[in-house]
XYZ file of C-alpha atoms in Angstrom:
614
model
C 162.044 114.473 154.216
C 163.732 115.167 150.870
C 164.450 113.025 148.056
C 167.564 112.086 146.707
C 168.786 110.424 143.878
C 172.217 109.559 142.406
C 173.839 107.734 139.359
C 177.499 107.553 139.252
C 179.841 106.324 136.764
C 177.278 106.090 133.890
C 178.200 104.832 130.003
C 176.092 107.997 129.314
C 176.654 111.228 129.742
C 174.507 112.959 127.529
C 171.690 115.759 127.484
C 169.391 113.021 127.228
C 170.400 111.172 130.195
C 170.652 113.891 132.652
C 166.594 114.720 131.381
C 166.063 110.618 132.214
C 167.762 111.469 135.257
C 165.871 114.275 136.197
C 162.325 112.543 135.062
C 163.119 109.866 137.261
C 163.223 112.498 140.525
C 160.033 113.851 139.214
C 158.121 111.770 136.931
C 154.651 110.371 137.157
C 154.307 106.292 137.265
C 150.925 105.385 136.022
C 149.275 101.947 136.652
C 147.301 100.434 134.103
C 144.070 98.303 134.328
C 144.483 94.893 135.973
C 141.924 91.646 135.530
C 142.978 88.567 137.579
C 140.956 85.612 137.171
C 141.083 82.373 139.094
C 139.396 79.376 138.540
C 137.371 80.040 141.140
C 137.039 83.527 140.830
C 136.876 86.696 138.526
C 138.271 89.188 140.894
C 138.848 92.918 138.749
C 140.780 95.896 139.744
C 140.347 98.709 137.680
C 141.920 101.770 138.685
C 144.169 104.964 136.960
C 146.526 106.082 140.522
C 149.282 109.022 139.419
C 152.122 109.304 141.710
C 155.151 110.901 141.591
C 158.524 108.916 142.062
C 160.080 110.620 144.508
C 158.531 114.555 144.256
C 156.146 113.993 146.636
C 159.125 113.795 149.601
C 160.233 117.361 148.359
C 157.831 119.298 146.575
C 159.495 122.458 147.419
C 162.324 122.417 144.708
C 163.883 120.063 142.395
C 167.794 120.331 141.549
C 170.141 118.556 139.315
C 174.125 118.245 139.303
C 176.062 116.680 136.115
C 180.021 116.093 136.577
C 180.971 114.535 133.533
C 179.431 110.889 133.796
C 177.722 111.576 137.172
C 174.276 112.689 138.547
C 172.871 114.460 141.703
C 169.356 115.246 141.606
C 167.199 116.144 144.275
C 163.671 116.709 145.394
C 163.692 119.657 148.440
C 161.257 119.547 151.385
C 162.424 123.012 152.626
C 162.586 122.753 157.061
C 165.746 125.092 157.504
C 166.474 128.328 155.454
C 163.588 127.960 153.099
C 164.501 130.753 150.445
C 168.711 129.620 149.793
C 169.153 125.810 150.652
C 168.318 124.386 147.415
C 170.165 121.405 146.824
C 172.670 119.995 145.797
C 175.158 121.639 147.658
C 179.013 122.537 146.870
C 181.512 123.462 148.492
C 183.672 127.237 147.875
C 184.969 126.208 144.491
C 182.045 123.578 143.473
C 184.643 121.040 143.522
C 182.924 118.966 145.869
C 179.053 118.909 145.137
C 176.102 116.616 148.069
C 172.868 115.222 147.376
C 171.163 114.902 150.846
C 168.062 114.082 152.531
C 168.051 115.009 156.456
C 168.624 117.226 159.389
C 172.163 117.670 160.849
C 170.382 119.103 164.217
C 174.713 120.974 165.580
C 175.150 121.992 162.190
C 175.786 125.460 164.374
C 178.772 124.340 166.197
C 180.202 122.491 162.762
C 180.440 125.837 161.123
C 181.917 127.582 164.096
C 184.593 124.346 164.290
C 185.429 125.215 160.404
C 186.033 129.433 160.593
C 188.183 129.235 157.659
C 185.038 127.867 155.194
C 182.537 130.481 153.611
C 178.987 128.853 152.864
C 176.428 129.448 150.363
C 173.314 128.852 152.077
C 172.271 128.605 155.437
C 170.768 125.165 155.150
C 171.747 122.920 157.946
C 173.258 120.415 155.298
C 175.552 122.687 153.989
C 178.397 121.549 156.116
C 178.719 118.314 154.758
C 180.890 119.199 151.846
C 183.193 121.232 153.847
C 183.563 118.276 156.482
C 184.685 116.057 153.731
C 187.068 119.231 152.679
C 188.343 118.999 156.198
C 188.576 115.152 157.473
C 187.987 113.584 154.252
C 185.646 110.447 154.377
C 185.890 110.037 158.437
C 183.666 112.786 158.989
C 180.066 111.159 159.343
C 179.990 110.120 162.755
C 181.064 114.135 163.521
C 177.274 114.106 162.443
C 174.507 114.456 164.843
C 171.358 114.125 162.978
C 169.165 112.173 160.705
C 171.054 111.712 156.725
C 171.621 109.963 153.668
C 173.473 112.205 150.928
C 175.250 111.005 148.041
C 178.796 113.216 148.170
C 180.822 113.448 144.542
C 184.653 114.517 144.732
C 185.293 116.350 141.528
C 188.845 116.589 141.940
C 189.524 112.998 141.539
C 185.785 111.722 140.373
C 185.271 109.540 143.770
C 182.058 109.420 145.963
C 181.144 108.595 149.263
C 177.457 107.607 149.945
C 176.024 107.598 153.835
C 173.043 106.523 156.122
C 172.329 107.948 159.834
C 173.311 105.887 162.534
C 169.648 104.118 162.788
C 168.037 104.080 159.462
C 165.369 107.021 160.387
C 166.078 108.058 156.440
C 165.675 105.671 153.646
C 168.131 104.804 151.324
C 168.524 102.013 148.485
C 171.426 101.396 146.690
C 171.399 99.836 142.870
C 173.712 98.610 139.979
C 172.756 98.938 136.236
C 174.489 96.566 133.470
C 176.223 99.292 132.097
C 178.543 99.363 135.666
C 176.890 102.119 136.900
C 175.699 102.868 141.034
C 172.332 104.018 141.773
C 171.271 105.732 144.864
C 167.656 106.385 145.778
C 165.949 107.637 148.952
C 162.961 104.661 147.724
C 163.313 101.960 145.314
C 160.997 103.548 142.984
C 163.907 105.685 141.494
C 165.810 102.588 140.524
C 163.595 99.544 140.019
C 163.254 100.616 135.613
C 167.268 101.146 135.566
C 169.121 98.568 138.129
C 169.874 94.972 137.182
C 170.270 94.871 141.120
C 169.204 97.282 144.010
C 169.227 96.261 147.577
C 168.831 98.380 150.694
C 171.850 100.917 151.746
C 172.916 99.529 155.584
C 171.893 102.134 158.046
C 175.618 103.572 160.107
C 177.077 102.230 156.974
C 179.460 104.148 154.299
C 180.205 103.604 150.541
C 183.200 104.043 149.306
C 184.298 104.590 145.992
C 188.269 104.467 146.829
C 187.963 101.665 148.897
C 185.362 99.794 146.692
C 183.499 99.235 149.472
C 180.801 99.261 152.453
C 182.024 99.669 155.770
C 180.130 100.458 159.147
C 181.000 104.178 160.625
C 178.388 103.546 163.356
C 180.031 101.447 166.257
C 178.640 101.782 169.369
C 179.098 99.658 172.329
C 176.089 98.096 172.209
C 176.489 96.728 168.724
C 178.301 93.601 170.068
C 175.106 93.115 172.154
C 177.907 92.685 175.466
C 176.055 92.973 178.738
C 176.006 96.614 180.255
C 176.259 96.964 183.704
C 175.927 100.899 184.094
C 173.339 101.917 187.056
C 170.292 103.317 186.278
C 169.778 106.952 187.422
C 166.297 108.451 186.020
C 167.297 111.621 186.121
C 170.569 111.168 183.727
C 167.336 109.269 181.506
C 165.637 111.844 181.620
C 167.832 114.960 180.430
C 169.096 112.830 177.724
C 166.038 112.210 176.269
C 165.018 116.158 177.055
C 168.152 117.362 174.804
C 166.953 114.839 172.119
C 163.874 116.421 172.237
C 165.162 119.970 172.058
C 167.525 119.726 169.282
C 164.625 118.566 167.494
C 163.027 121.963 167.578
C 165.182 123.586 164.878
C 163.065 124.608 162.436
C 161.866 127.625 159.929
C 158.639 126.303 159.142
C 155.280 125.067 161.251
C 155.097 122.097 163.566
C 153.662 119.555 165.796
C 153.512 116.454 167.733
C 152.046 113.230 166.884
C 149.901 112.293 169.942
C 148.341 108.543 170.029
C 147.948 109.162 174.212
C 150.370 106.051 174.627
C 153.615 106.515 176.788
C 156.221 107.644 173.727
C 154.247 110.041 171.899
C 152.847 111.434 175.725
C 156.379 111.995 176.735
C 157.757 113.550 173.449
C 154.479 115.871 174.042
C 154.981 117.049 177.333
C 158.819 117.391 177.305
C 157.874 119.589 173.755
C 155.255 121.702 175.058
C 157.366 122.334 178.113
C 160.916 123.192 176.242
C 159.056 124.989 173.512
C 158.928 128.753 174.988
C 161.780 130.847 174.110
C 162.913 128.847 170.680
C 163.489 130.422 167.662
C 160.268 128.472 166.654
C 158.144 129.632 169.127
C 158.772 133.183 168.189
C 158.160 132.450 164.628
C 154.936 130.273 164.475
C 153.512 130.551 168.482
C 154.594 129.158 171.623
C 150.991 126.979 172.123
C 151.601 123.403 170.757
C 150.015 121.957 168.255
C 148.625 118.252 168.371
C 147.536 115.129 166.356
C 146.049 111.992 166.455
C 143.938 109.055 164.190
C 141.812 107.042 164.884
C 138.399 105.024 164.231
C 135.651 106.488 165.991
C 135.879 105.780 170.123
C 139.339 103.804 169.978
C 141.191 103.770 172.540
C 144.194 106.230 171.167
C 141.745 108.989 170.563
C 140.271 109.082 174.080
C 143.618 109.266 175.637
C 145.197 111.734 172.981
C 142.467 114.057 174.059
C 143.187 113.757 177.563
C 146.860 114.400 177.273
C 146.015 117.176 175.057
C 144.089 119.082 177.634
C 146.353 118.168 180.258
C 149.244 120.252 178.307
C 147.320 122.309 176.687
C 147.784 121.671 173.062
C 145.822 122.718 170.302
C 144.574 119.421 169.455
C 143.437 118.193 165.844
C 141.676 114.811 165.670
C 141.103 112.841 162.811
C 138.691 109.822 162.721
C 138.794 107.248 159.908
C 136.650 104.200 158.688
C 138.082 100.754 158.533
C 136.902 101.613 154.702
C 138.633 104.669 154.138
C 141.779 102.412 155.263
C 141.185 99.831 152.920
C 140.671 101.970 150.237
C 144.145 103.578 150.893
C 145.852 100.062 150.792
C 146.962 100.389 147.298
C 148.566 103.898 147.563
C 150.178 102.980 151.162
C 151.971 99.697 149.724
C 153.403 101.615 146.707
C 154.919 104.291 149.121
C 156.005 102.661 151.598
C 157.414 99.706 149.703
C 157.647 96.506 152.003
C 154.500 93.987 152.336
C 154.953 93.362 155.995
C 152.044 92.767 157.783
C 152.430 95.044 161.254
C 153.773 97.845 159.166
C 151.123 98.224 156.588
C 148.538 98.084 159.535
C 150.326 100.831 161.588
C 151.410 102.738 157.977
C 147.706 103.239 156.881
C 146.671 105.489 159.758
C 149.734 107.173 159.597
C 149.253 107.767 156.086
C 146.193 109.197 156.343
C 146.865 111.400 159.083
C 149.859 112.864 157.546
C 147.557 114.260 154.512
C 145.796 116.076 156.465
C 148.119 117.289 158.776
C 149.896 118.899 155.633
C 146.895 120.223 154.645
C 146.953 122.400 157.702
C 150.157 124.014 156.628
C 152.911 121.695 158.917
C 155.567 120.292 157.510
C 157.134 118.578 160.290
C 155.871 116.677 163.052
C 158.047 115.013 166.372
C 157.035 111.574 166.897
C 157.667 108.254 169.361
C 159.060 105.568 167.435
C 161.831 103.749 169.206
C 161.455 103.428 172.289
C 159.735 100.475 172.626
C 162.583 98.532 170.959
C 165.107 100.332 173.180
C 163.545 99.627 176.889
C 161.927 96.486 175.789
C 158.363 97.949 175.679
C 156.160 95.296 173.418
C 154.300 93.176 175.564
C 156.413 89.861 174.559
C 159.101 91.047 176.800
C 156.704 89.952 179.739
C 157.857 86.173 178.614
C 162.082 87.536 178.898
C 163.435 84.865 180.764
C 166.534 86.755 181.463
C 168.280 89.683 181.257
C 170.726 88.413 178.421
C 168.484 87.649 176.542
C 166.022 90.550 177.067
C 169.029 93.151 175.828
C 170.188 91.020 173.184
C 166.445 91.615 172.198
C 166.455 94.826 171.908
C 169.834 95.191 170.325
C 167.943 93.060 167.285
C 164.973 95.178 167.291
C 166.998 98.404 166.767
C 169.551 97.287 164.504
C 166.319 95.993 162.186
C 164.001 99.165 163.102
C 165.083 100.758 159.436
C 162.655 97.421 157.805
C 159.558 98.381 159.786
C 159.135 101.245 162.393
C 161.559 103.830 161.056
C 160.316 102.961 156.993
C 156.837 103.621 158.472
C 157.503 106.630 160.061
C 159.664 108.133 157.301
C 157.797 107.095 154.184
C 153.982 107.105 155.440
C 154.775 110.994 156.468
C 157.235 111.560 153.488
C 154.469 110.577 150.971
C 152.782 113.935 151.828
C 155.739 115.943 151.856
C 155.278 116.067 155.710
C 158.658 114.879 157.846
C 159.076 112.699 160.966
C 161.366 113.308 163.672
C 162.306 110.768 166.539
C 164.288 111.628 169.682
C 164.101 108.603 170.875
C 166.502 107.152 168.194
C 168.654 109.847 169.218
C 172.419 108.599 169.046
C 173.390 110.028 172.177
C 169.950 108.962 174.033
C 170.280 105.217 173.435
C 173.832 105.212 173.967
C 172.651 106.519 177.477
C 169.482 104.010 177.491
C 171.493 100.990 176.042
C 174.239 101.423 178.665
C 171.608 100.543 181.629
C 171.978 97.362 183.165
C 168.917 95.419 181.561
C 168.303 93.870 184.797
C 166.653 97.559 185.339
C 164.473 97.103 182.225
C 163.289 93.453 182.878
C 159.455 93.489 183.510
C 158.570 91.796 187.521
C 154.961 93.101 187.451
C 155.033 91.875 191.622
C 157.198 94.215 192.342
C 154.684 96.952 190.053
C 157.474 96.802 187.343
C 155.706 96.821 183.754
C 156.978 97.220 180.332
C 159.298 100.345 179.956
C 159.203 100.802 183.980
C 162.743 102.799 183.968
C 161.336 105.494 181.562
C 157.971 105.722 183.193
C 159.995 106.226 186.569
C 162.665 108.905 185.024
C 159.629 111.285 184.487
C 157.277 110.385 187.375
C 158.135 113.989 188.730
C 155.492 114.444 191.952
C 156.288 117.835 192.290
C 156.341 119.078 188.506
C 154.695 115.975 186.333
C 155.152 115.681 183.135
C 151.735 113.269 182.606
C 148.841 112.338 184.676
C 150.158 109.283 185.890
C 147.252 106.800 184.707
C 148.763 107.971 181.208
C 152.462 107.580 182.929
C 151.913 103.617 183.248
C 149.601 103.093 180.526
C 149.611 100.170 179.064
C 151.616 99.483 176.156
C 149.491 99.693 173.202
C 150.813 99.509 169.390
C 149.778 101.989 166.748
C 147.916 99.716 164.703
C 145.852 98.613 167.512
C 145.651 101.761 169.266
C 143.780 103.274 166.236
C 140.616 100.729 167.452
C 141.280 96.836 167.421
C 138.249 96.375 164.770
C 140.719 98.251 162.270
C 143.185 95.299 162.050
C 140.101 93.060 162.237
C 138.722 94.306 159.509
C 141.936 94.399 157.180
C 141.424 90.379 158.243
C 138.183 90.249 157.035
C 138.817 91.719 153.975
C 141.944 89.578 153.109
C 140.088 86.730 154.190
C 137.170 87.111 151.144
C 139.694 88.176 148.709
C 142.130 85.500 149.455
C 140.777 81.588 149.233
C 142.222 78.456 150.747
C 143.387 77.114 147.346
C 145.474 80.441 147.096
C 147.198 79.553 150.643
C 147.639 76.063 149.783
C 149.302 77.296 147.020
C 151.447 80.275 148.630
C 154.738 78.337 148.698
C 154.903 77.730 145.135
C 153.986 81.605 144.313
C 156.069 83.252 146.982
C 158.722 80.631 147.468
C 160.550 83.851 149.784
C 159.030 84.610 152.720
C 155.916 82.418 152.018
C 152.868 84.456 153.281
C 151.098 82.070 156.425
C 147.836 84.446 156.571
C 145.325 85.507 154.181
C 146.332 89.172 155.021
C 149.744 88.351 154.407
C 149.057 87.008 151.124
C 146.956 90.182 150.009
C 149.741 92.612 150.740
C 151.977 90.258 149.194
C 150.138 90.619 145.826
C 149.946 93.937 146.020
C 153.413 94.336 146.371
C 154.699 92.112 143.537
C 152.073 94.142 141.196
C 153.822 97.396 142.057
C 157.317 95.831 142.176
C 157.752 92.674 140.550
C 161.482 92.682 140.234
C 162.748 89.877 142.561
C 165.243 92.608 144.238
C 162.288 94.130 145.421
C 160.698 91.375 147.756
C 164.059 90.746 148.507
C 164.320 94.109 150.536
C 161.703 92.847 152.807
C 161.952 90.772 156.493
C 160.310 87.783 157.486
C 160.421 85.025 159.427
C 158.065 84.148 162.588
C 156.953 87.204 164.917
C 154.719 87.293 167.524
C 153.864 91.009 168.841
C 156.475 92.364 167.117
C 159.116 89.602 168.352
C 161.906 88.530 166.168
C 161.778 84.884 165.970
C 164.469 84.321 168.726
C 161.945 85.884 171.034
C 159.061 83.559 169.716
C 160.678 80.746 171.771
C 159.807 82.707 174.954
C 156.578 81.065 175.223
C 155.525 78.052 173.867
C 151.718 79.013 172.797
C 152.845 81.671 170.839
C 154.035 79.228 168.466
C 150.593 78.886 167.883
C 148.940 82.592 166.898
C 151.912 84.312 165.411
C 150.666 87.665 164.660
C 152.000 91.330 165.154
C 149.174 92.756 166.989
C 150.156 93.113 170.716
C 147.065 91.444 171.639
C 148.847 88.001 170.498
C 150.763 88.242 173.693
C 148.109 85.850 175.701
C 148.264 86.180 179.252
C 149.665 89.915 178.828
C 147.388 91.935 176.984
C 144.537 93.293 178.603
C 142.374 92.740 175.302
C 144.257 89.738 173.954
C 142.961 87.288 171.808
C 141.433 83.987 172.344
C 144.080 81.202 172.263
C 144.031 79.634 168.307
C 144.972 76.275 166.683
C 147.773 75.618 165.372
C 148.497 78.301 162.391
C 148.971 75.390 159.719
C 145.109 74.960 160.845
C 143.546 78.043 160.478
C 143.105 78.221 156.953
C 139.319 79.649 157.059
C 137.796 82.826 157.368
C 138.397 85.619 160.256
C 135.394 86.367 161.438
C 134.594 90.104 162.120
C 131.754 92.010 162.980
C 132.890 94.863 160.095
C 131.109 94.294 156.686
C 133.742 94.711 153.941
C 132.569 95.314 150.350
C 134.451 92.712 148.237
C 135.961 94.731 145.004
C 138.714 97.199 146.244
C 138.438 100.647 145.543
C 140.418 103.432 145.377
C 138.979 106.830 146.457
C 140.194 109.476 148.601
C 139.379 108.742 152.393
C 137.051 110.502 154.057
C 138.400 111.551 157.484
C 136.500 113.881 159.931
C 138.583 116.531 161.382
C 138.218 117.621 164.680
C 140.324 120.663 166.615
């Protein structure tokens, strides 16, 4: 993923603005020394962590545009045409000039559609500007990709800013006193310069003519209406195979992340099988390349390596500490900017992996995020108690997938300069998947119908399997839990001697928004506000009660869960094959977690240690 950022319509136009500009895209944030003392408590953390503001999403090239008052820059991770699509791009006469960040996967049959147009490059993104030359500002849903650009109209000083469909990129959008509009790909390039930033909607446009958002993105199941379309597993199953296969374009090495669960098992197999015969086989090697985290023995890396062998992958396998993830806290927080719980368990893994995977020389991986919220996959949708409710459900969880699943996916890889491609949040695939009849996707485990039964079934293929079927109809098990359960047990432990009772009794008085309710919660929360402390920041970030990943309309499903709201799947008693023990009341349980992983009690920051194996 590149990096992107924009300021339009500044008081300031000068040489020394467009260098603030540019520092901003590149610079280095330092954090100074912190002491925080407590009454009851000296707690220190002393530590010197360089990062760059956005440069580490595209380290390949940096580029800068200045149209009177206005500013593109842009930080270049380099996937398609390597050597000619620096950014930004322009148009024949540079009257039209884009910022973006993304893959437009039929940029091929754009340019045939436009014969009339000669481009500069042969980047994928370079048909954006001649779109807009063509259609003007309805052109984004022609699209079929993953996007956010920033697109400046010389000719009459307008601008259009864009998000994909789902929110797979990141975008934030800010306002500085001086009446000026930032855009960033992460808050980080705005949070010194805006008065205001907020998140940029995902399928949403900006427009400077009309003064305005408005949503480009309208697909039927936006209303969250009832479908009634039959399932057929084979129509399932070639959608999600095309997703898959567009996803291939690419000039440079890559692989598959591989956790051995149903999503990442499926985008494996349908890879490794479409992968002969593509322009990047015959560049970097028709064998597949795979990769997985993991504490030592967990449950992900036993049945990675099994899929792995089964397709024949070569497989690299990284094994972590519950220390090496604590120590990474810090650094994961201040990338991927949000202090939700379940996403800074499942980012820290990913995080780590993705270092190392671009230290092997990839810089793009294929991954399974999405479909979980699409089929109704977490193992709350056991308690569904209809099939209205069950879609309007997952309607929720995918409209709200750009605050937790897709930021993790994007920004944990994107930290590394590595980028994160999902066909399961392929536009055309859940148009196909969310025109189903839910009734197909409700879980009726007597009639041997579990979580995400229809796409299990679309590629149970007897005579030429895609899986081994014990992998097939797996059950569902999240990332951060997957990695080995004593992982999010031992983040608990941690929080739990860093964070006292007073502090909790206390929380609602600190963090009046979204009030923290666990120890753990609280930690990340600190962090957070240390690396961010404008209020727009926390304001970019969800809450409310969750259980398993539920929103909190889904918490009503089952009346215990009332009662051990957490993310981890194993909070869904009575489902979960390792679930937890039934709790008090959460207002309770105010004590410590116990956990059988010792946690040293000062935080600090080192590089992790992970053990490779291929």
């Amino acid at each position: 993923m590149c990096g992107i950022l924009a300021v339009l319509g500044s008081s300031d136009d000068s040489q020394a603005k467009r260098v603030r500009v540019l520092e901003l895209s590149r610079r280095q944030f330092r954090f100074p020394f912190f002491l925080i003392c407590f009454s009851f408590s000296c707690v220190c953390f002393s530590f010197f962590i360089t990062n760059f503001v956005l440069k580490h999403r595209g380290p390949d090239w940096s580029g800068i545009h200045q149209y009177g008052n206005s500013f593109l820059a842009h930080q270049r991770l380099a996937i398609i045409d390597p050597t000619s699509g620096d950014q930004p791009l322009f148009n024949e006469d540079k009257s039209i000039a884009v910022t973006v960040n993304g893959e437009i996967y039929n940029h091929e049959e754009l340019r045939k559609s436009m014969p009339n147009h000669r481009f500069r490059t042969g980047s994928d993104c370079d048909v954006i500007a001649h779109l807009y030359e063509e259609h003007g500002e309805n052109f984004v849903d022609m699209l079929d990709g993953i996007f956010s650009f920033v697109l400046l109209d010389t000719r009459d000083n307008s601008f259009i800013v864009a998000r994909d469909a789902i929110g797979i990129t990141s975008l934030y959008i800010g306002w500085g006193l001086d009446g000026s509009i930032w855009v960033s790909s992460e808050m980080k390039g705005l949070n010194d310069d805006c008065e205001h930033f907020e998140c940029f909607p995902p399928g949403h446009l900006y427009s400077s003519k009309q003064g305005g958002l408005r949503r480009w993105y309208n697909p039927s199941w936006f209303s969250e209406a009832i479908p009634s379309t039959p399932y057929d597993p084979l129509v399932l199953r070639r959608a999600f195979e095309d997703a898959v296969i567009k996803r291939l374009m690419t000039d440079v090495p890559f692989g598959v992340l591989l956790s051995g669960g149903l999503d990442s098992s499926l985008v494996a197999s349908v890879t490794a099988r479409y992968m002969a015969g593509t322009k990047a086989a015959m560049q970097w090697g028709a064998q597949l390349h795979s990769f997985c985290v993991g504490l030592e023995g967990s449950p992900d890396l036993k049945a990675a390596r099994e899929v792995a062998d089964y397709l024949g992958t070569v497989h690299h396998e990284f094994t972590f500490t519950v220390q090496d993830g604590i120590d990474a806290i810090e650094d994961v927080i201040y990338h991927i900017e949000t202090y939700d719980v379940t996403t800074i368990r499942a980012s820290t893994p990913m995080f780590l992996m993705s270092r190392k995977i671009k230290a092997l020389g990839v810089k793009m991986v294929i991954s399974g995020e999405g479909a979980d919220e699409i089929f109704g996959g977490y193992l709350y949708f056991h308690k569904a108690p209809n099939k209205e409710e069950f879609h309007q459900e997952t309607c929720q969880k995918i409209k709200a997938l750009h605050q937790y699943d897709c930021l993790r996916a994007n920004k944990s890889t994107s930290a590394w300069g590595l980028e994160a491609r999902v066909p399961f949040l392929d536009k055309e695939f859940i148009k196909v998947a969310m025109d189903i009849d839910p009734e197909w996707k409700m879980i009726k485990r007597d009639e041997g119908r579990i979580e995400k039964w229809i796409l299990r079934r679309a590629f149970d293929d007897e005579e030429h399997p895609y899986l081994p079927k014990h992998i097939l109809y797996r059950q569902k098990e999240q990332f951060s839990d997957g990695v080995g359960y004593s992982w999010i047990d031992g983040l608990k432990a941690h929080a739990s001697d860093h964070v006292t009772d007073r502090m909790m009794l206390n929380a609602r008085h600190i963090f009046p928004h979204n009030t923290p309710i666990t120890k753990e919660a609280y930690y990340y929360r600190m962090i957070f506000e240390r690396c961010f402390p404008q209020n727009a920041a926390k304001l970019t970030v969800p809450g409310g009660a969750s259980v398993a990943c539920s929103t909190a309309n889904a918490v009503k499903w089952d009346a215990s869960w009332s009662n051990n709201l957490d993310p981890s799947g194993r909070a869904a008693l009575g489902v979960h094959t390792a679930a937890y023990e039934p709790q008090a009341p959460a207002s309770l349980t105010v004590g410590k977690i116990p956990s059988t992983n010792k946690v040293p009690k000062i935080l600090g920051v080192s590089s992790p240690g992970l053990t490779i194996q291929s």
